PDB file of C-alpha atoms and ligand atoms in Angstrom:
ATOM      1  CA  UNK L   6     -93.322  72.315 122.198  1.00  0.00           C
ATOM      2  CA  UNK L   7     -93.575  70.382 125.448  1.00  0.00           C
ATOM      3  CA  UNK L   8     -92.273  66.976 125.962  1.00  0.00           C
ATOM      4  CA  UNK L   9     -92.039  64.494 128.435  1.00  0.00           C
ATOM      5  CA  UNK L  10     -89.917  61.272 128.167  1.00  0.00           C
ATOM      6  CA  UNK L  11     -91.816  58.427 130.083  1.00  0.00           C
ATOM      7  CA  UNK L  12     -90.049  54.764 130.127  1.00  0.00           C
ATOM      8  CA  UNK L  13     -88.056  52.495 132.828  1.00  0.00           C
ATOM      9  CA  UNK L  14     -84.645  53.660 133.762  1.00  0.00           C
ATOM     10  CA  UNK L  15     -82.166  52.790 130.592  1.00  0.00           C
ATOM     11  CA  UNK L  16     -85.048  52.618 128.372  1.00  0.00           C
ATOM     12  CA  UNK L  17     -83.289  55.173 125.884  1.00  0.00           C
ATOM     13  CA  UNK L  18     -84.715  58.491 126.514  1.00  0.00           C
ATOM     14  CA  UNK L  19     -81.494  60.380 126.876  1.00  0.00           C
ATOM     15  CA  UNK L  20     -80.847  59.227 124.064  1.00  0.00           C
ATOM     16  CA  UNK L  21     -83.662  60.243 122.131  1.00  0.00           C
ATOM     17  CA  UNK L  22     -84.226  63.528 124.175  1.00  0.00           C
ATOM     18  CA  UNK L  23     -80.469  64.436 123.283  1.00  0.00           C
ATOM     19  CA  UNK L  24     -81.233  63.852 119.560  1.00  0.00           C
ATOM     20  CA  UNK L  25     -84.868  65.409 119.484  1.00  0.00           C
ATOM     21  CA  UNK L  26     -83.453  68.602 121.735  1.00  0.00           C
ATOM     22  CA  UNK L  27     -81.118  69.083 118.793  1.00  0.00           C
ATOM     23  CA  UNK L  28     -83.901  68.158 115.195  1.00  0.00           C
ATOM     24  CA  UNK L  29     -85.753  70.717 117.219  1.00  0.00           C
ATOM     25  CA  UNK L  30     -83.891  73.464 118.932  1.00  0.00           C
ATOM     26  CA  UNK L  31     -85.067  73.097 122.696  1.00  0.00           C
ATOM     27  CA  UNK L  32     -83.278  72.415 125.586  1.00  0.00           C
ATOM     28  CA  UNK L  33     -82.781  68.880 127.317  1.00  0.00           C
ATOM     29  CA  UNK L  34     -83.967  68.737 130.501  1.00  0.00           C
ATOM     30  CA  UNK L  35     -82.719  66.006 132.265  1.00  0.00           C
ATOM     31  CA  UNK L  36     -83.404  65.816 136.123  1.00  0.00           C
ATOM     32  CA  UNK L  37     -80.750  63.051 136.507  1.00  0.00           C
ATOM     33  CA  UNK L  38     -78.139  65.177 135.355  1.00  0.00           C
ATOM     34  CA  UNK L  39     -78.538  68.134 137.100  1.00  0.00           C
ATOM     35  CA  UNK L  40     -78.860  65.892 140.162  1.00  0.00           C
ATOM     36  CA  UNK L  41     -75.594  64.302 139.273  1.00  0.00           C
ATOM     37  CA  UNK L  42     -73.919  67.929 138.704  1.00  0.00           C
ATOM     38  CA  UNK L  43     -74.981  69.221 142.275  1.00  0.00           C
ATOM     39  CA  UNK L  44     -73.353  65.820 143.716  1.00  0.00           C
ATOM     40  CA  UNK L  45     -70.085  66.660 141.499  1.00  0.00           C
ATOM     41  CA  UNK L  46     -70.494  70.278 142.516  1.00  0.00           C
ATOM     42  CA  UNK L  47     -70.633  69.188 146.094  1.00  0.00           C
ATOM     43  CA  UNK L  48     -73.822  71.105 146.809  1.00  0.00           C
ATOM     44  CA  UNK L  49     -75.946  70.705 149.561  1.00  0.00           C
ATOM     45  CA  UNK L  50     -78.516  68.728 147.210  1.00  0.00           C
ATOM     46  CA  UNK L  51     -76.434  66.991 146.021  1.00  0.00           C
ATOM     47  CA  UNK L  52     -75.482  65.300 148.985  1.00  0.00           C
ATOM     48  CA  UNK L  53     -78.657  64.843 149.926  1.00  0.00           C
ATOM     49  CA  UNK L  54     -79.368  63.139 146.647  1.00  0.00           C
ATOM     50  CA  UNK L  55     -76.444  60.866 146.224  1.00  0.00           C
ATOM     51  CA  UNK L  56     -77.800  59.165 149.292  1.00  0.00           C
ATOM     52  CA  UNK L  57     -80.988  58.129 147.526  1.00  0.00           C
ATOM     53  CA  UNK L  58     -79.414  57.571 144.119  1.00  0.00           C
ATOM     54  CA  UNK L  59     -76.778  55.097 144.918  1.00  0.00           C
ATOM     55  CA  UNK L  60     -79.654  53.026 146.490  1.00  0.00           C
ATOM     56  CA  UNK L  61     -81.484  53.448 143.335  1.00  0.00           C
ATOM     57  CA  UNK L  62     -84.028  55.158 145.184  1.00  0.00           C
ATOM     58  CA  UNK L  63     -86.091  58.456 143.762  1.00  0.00           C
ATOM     59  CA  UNK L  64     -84.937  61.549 145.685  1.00  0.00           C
ATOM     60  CA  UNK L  65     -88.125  63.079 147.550  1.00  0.00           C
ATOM     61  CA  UNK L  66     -90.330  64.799 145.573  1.00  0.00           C
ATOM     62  CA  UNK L  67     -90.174  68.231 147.363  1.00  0.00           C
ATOM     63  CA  UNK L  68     -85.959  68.242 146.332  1.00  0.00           C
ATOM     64  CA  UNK L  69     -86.956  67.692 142.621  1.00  0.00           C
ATOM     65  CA  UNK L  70     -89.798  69.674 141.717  1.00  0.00           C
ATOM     66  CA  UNK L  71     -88.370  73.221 142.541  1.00  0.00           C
ATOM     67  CA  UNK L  72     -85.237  72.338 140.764  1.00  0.00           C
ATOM     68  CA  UNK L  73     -87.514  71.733 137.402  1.00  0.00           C
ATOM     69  CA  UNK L  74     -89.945  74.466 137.914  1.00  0.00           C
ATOM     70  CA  UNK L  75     -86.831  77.022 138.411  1.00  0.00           C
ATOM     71  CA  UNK L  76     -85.544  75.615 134.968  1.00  0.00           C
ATOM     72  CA  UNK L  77     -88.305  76.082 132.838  1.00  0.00           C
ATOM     73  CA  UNK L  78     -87.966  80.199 134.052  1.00  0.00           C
ATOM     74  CA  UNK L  79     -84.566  80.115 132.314  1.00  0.00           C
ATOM     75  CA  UNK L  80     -84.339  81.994 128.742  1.00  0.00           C
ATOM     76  CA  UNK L  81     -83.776  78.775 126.709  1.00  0.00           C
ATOM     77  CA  UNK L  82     -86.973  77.000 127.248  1.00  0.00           C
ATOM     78  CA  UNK L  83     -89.412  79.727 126.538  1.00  0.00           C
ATOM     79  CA  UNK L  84     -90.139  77.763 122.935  1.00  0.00           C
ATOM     80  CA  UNK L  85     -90.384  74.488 124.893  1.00  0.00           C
ATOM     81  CA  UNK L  86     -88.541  72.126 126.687  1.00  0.00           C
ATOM     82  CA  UNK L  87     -88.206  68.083 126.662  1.00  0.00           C
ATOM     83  CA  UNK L  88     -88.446  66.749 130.036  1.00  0.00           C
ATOM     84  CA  UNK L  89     -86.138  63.095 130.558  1.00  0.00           C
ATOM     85  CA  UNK L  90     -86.526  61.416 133.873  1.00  0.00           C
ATOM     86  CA  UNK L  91     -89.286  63.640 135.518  1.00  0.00           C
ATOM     87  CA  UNK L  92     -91.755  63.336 136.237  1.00  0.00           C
ATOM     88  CA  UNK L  93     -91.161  60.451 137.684  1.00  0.00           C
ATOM     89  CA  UNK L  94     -94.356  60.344 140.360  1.00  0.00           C
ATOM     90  CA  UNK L  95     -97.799  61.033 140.218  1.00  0.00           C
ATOM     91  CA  UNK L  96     -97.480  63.610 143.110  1.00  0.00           C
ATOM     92  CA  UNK L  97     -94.273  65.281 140.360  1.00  0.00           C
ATOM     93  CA  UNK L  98     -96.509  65.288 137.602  1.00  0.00           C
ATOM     94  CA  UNK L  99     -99.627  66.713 139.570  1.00  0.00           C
ATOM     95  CA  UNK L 100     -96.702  69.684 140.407  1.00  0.00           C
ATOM     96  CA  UNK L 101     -95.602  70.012 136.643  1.00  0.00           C
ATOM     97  CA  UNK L 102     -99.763  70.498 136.002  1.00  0.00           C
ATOM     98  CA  UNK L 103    -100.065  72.920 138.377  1.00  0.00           C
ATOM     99  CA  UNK L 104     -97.150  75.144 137.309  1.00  0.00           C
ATOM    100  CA  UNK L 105     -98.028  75.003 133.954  1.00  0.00           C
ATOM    101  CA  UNK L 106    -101.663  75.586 134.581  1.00  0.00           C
ATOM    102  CA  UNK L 107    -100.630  79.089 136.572  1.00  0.00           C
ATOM    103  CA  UNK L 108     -99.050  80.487 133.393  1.00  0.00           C
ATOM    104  CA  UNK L 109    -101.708  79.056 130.749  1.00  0.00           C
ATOM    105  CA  UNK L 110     -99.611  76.609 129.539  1.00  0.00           C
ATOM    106  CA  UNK L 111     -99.466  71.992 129.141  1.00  0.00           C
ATOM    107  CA  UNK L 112     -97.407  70.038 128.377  1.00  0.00           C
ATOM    108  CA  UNK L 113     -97.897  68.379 124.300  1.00  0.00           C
ATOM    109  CA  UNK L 114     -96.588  65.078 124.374  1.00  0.00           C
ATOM    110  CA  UNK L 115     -96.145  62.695 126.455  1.00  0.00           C
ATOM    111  CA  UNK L 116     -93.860  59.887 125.007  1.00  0.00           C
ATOM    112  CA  UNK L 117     -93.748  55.841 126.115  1.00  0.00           C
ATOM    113  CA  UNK L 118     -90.328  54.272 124.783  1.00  0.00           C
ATOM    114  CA  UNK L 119     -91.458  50.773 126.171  1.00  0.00           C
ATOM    115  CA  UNK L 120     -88.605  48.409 126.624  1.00  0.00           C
ATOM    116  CA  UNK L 121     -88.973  45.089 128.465  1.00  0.00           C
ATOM    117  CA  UNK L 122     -87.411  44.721 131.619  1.00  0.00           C
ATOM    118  CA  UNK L 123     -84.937  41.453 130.395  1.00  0.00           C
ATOM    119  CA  UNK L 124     -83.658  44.355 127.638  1.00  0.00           C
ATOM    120  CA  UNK L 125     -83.152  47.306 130.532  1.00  0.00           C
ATOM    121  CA  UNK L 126     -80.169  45.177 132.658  1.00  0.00           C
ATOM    122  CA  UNK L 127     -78.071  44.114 129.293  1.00  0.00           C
ATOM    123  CA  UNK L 128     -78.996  48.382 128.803  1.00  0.00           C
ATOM    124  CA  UNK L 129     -77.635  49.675 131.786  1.00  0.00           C
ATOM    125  CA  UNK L 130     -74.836  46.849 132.663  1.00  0.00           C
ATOM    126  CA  UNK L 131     -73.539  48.715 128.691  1.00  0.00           C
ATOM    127  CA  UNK L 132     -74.363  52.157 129.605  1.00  0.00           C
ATOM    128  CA  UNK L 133     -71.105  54.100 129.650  1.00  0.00           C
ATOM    129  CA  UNK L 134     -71.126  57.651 130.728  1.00  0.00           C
ATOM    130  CA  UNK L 135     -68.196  61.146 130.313  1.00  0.00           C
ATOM    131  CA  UNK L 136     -67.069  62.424 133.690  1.00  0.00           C
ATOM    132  CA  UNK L 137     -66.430  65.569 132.027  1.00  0.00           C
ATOM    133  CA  UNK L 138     -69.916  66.569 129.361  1.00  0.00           C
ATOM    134  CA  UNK L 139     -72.433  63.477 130.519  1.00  0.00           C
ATOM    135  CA  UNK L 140     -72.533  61.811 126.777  1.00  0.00           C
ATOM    136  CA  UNK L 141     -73.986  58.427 126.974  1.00  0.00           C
ATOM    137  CA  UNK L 142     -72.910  55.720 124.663  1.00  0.00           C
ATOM    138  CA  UNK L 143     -73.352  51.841 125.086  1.00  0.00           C
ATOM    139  CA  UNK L 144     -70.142  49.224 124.674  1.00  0.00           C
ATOM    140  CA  UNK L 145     -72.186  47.412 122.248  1.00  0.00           C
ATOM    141  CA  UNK L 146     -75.158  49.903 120.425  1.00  0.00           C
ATOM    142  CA  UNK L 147     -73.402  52.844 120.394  1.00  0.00           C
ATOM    143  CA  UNK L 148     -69.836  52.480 121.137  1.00  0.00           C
ATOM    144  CA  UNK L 149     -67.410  55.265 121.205  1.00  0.00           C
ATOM    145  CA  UNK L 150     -64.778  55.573 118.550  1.00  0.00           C
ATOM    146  CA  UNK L 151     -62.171  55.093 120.640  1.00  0.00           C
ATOM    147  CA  UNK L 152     -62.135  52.393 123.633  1.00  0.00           C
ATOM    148  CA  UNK L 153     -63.106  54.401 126.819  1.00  0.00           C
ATOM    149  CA  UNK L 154     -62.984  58.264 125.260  1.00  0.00           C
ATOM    150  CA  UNK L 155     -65.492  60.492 124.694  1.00  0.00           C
ATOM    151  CA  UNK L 156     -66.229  60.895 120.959  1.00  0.00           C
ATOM    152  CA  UNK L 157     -67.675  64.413 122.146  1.00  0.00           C
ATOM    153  CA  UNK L 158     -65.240  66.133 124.289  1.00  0.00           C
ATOM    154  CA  UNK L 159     -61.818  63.420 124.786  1.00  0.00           C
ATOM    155  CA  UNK L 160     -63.089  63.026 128.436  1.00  0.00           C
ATOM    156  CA  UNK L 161     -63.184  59.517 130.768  1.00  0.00           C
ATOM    157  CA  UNK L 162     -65.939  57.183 130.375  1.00  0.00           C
ATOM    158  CA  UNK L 163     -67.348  55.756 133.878  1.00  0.00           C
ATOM    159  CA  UNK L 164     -70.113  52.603 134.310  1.00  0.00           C
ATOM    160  CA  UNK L 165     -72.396  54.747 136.601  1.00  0.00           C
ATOM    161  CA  UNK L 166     -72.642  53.621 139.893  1.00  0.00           C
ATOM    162  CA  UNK L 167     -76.480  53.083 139.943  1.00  0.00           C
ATOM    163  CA  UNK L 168     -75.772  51.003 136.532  1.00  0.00           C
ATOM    164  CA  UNK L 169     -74.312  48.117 138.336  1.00  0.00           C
ATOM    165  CA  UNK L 170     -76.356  44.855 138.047  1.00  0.00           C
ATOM    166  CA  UNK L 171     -77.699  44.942 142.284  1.00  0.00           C
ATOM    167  CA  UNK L 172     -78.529  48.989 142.277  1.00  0.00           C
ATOM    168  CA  UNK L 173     -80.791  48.106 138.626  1.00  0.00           C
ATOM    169  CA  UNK L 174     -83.011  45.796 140.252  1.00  0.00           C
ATOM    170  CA  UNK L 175     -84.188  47.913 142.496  1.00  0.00           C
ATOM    171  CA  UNK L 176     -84.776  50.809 139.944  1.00  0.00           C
ATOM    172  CA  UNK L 177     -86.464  48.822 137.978  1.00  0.00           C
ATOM    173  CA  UNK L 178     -88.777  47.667 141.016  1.00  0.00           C
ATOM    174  CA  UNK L 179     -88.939  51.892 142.049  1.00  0.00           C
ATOM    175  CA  UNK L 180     -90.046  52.069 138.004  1.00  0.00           C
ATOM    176  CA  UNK L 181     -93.107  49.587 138.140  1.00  0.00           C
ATOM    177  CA  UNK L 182     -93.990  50.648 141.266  1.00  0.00           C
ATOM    178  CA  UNK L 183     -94.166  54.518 141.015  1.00  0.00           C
ATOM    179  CA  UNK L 184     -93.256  55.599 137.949  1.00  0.00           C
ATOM    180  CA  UNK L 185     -95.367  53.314 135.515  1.00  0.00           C
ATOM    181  CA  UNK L 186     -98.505  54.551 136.465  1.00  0.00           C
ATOM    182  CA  UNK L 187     -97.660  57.935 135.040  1.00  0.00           C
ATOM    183  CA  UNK L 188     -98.023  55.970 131.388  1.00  0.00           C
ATOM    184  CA  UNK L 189    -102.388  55.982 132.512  1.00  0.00           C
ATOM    185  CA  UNK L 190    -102.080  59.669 133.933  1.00  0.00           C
ATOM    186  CA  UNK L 191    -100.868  60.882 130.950  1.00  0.00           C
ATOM    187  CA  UNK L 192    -103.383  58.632 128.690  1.00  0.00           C
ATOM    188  CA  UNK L 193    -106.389  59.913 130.522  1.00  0.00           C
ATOM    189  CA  UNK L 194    -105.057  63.411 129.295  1.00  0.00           C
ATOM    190  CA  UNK L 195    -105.393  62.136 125.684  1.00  0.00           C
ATOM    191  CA  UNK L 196    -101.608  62.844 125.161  1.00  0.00           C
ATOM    192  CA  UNK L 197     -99.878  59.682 125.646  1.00  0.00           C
ATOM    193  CA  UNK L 198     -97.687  58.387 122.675  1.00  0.00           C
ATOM    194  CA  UNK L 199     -95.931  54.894 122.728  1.00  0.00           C
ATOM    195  CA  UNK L 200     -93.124  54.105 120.727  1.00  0.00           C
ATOM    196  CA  UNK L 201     -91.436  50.475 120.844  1.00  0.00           C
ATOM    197  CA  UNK L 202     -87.573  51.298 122.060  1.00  0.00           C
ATOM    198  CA  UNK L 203     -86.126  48.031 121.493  1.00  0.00           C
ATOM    199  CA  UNK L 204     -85.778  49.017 117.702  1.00  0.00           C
ATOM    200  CA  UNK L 205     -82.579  50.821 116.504  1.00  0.00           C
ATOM    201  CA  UNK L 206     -82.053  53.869 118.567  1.00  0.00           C
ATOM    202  CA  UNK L 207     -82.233  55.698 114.635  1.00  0.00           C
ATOM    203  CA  UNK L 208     -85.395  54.082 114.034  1.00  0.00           C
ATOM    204  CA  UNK L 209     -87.268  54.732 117.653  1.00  0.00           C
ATOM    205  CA  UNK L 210     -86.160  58.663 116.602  1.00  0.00           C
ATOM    206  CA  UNK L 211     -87.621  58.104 113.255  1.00  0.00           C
ATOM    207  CA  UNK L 212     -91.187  56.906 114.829  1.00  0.00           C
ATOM    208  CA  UNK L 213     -91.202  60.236 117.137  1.00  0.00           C
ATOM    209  CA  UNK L 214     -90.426  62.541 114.601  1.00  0.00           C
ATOM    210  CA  UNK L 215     -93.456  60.713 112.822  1.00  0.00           C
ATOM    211  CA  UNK L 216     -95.642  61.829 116.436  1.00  0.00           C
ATOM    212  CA  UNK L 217     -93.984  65.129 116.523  1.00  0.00           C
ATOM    213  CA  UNK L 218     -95.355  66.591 113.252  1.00  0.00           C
ATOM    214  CA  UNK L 219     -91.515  66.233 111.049  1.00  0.00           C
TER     215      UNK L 219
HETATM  216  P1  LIG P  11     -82.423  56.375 129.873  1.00  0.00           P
HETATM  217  O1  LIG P  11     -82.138  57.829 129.654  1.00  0.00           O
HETATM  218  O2  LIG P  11     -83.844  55.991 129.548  1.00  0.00           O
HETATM  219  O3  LIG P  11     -82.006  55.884 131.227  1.00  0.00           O
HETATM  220  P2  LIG P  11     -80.272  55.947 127.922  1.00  0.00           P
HETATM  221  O4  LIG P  11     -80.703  56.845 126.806  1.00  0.00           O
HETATM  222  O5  LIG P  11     -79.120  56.391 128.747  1.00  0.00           O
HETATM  223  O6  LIG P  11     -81.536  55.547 128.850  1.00  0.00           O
HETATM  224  O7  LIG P  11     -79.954  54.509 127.267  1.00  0.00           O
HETATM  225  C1  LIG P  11     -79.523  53.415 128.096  1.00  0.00           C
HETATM  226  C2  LIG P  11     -78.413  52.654 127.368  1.00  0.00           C
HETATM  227  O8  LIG P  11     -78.970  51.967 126.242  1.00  0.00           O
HETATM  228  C3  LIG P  11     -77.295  53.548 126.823  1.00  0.00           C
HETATM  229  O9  LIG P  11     -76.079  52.861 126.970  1.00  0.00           O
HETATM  230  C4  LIG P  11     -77.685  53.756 125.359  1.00  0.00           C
HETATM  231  O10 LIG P  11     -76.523  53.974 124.546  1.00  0.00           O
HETATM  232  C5  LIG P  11     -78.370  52.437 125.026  1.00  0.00           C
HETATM  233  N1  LIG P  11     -79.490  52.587 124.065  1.00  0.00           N
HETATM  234  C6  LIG P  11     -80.357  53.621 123.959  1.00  0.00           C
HETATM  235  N2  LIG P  11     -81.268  53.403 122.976  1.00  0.00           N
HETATM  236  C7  LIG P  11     -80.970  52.184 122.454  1.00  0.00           C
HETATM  237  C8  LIG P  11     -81.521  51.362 121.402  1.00  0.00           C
HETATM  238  N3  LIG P  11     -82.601  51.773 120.703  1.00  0.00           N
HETATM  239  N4  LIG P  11     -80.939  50.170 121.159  1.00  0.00           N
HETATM  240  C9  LIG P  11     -79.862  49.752 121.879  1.00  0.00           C
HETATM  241  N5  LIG P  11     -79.293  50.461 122.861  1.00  0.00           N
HETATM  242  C10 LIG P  11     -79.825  51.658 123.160  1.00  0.00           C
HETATM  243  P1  LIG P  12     -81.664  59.078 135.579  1.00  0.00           P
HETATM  244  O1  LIG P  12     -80.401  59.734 135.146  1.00  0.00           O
HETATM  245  O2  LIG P  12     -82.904  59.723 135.007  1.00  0.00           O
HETATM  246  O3  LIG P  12     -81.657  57.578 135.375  1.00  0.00           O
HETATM  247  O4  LIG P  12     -81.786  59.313 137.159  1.00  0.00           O
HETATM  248  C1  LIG P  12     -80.814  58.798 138.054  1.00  0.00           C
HETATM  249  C2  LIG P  12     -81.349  58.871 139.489  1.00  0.00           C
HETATM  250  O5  LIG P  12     -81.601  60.226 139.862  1.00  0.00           O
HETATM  251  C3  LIG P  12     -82.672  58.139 139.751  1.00  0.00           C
HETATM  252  O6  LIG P  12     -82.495  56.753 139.996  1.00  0.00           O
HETATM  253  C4  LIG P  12     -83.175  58.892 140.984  1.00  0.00           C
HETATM  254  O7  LIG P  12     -82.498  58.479 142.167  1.00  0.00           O
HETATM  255  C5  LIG P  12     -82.751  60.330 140.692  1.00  0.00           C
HETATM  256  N1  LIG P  12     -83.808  61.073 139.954  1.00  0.00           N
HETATM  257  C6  LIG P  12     -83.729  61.567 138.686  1.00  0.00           C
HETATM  258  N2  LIG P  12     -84.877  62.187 138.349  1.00  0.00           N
HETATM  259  C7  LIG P  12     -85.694  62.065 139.433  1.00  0.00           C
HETATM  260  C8  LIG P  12     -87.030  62.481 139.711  1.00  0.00           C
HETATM  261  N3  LIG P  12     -87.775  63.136 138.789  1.00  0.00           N
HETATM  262  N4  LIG P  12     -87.545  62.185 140.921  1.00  0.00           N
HETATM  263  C9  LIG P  12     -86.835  61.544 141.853  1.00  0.00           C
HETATM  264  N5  LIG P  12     -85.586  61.109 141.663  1.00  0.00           N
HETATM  265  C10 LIG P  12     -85.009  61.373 140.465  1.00  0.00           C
END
């Protein structure tokens, strides 16, 4: 099983890709966090991506695309894969066709958590992320246990830097502009699915079980 996450940036499909990766046994592809490992790695792209991150820019196409296409060739995703934050352009998702096309394969499902943009900044301004595993929680939706720790792994919680109220303006003005048309591309192809995120974050994974077949 193939799925892609579509929705604007704090739209909850970490969320739901974290809980769907584990109802379902694939991996949780998320092209955000493998970005944000190679900056705390101190790779070469990561540097290169930290530049366009922290304006709440997208990172060029050509540095994102490999990195996805070499992780689908890894062992865990031969039964599938669900895809969170790419693609994230037409030009990405014409790539993703075009890889899966050479080996026979397409992607399944293509799911819409719609949230309106007045939800996404009281979203993101409440996102907290661990330094240490890359759980998300939210200070009010999902808080953690205990103030500022991990419930997963005891590490630091951080407000990501692209989370703060100036840098989520302009994501959500990179979203409309060239990620949202991906919601047509994908309905054209008879596999869009919309689900309304602004629900519980147990009920929006409820209504894509439903989609998924549970
Ligand atoms: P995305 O991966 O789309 O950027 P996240 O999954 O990280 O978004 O969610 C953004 C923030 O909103 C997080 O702090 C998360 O805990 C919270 N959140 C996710 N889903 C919901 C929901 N259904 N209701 C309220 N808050 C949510
Ligand atoms: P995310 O964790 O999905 O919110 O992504 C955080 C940031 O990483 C984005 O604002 C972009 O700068 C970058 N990024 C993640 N995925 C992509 C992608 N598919 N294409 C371009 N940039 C990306």
């Amino acid at each position: 099983m193939k799925i892609i996450m579509l929705g604007a940036p704090g739209a909850g499909k970490g969320t739901q890709a974290k809980m769907i990766a584990e109802r379902y046994g694939i991996p949780h592809v998320s092209t955000g966090d493998i970005l944000r490992a190679n900056i705390k790695n101190g790779t070469e792209l990561g540097a290169k991506a930290k530049t366009y991150m922290d304006q709440g820019l997208l990172v060029p196409d050509d540095l994102v695309v490999d990195l996805v296409i070499d992780r689908f060739r890894e062992a865990d995703c031969q039964n599938g894969y669900i895809l969170d934050g790419f693609p994230r352009t037409i030009p990405q998702a014409e790539a993703l066709d075009r890889a899966l096309q050479a080996i026979g394969e397409s992607v399944d499902y293509a799911i819409n958590v719609e949230v309106p943009d007045e939800n996404i900044v009281r979203r993101m301004s409440g996102r907290r992320a661990c330094v240490s595993c890359g759980a998300t929680y939210h200070i009010v939706y999902n808080p953690t246990k205990v103030e500022n720790i991990c419930d997963v792994c005891g590490g630091e919680l951080i407000l990501r830097d692209d989370d703060k109220p100036e840098t989520v303006q302009n994501r959500l003005s990179v979203y409309h502009d060239q990620t949202q048309p991906l919601i047509e591309y994908y309905n054209k192809k008879g596999i869009l699915q919309q689900v309304d995120g602004t629900v519980d974050m147990k009920d929006v994974f409820a209504a894509i079980c439903k989609i998924l077949g549970e």
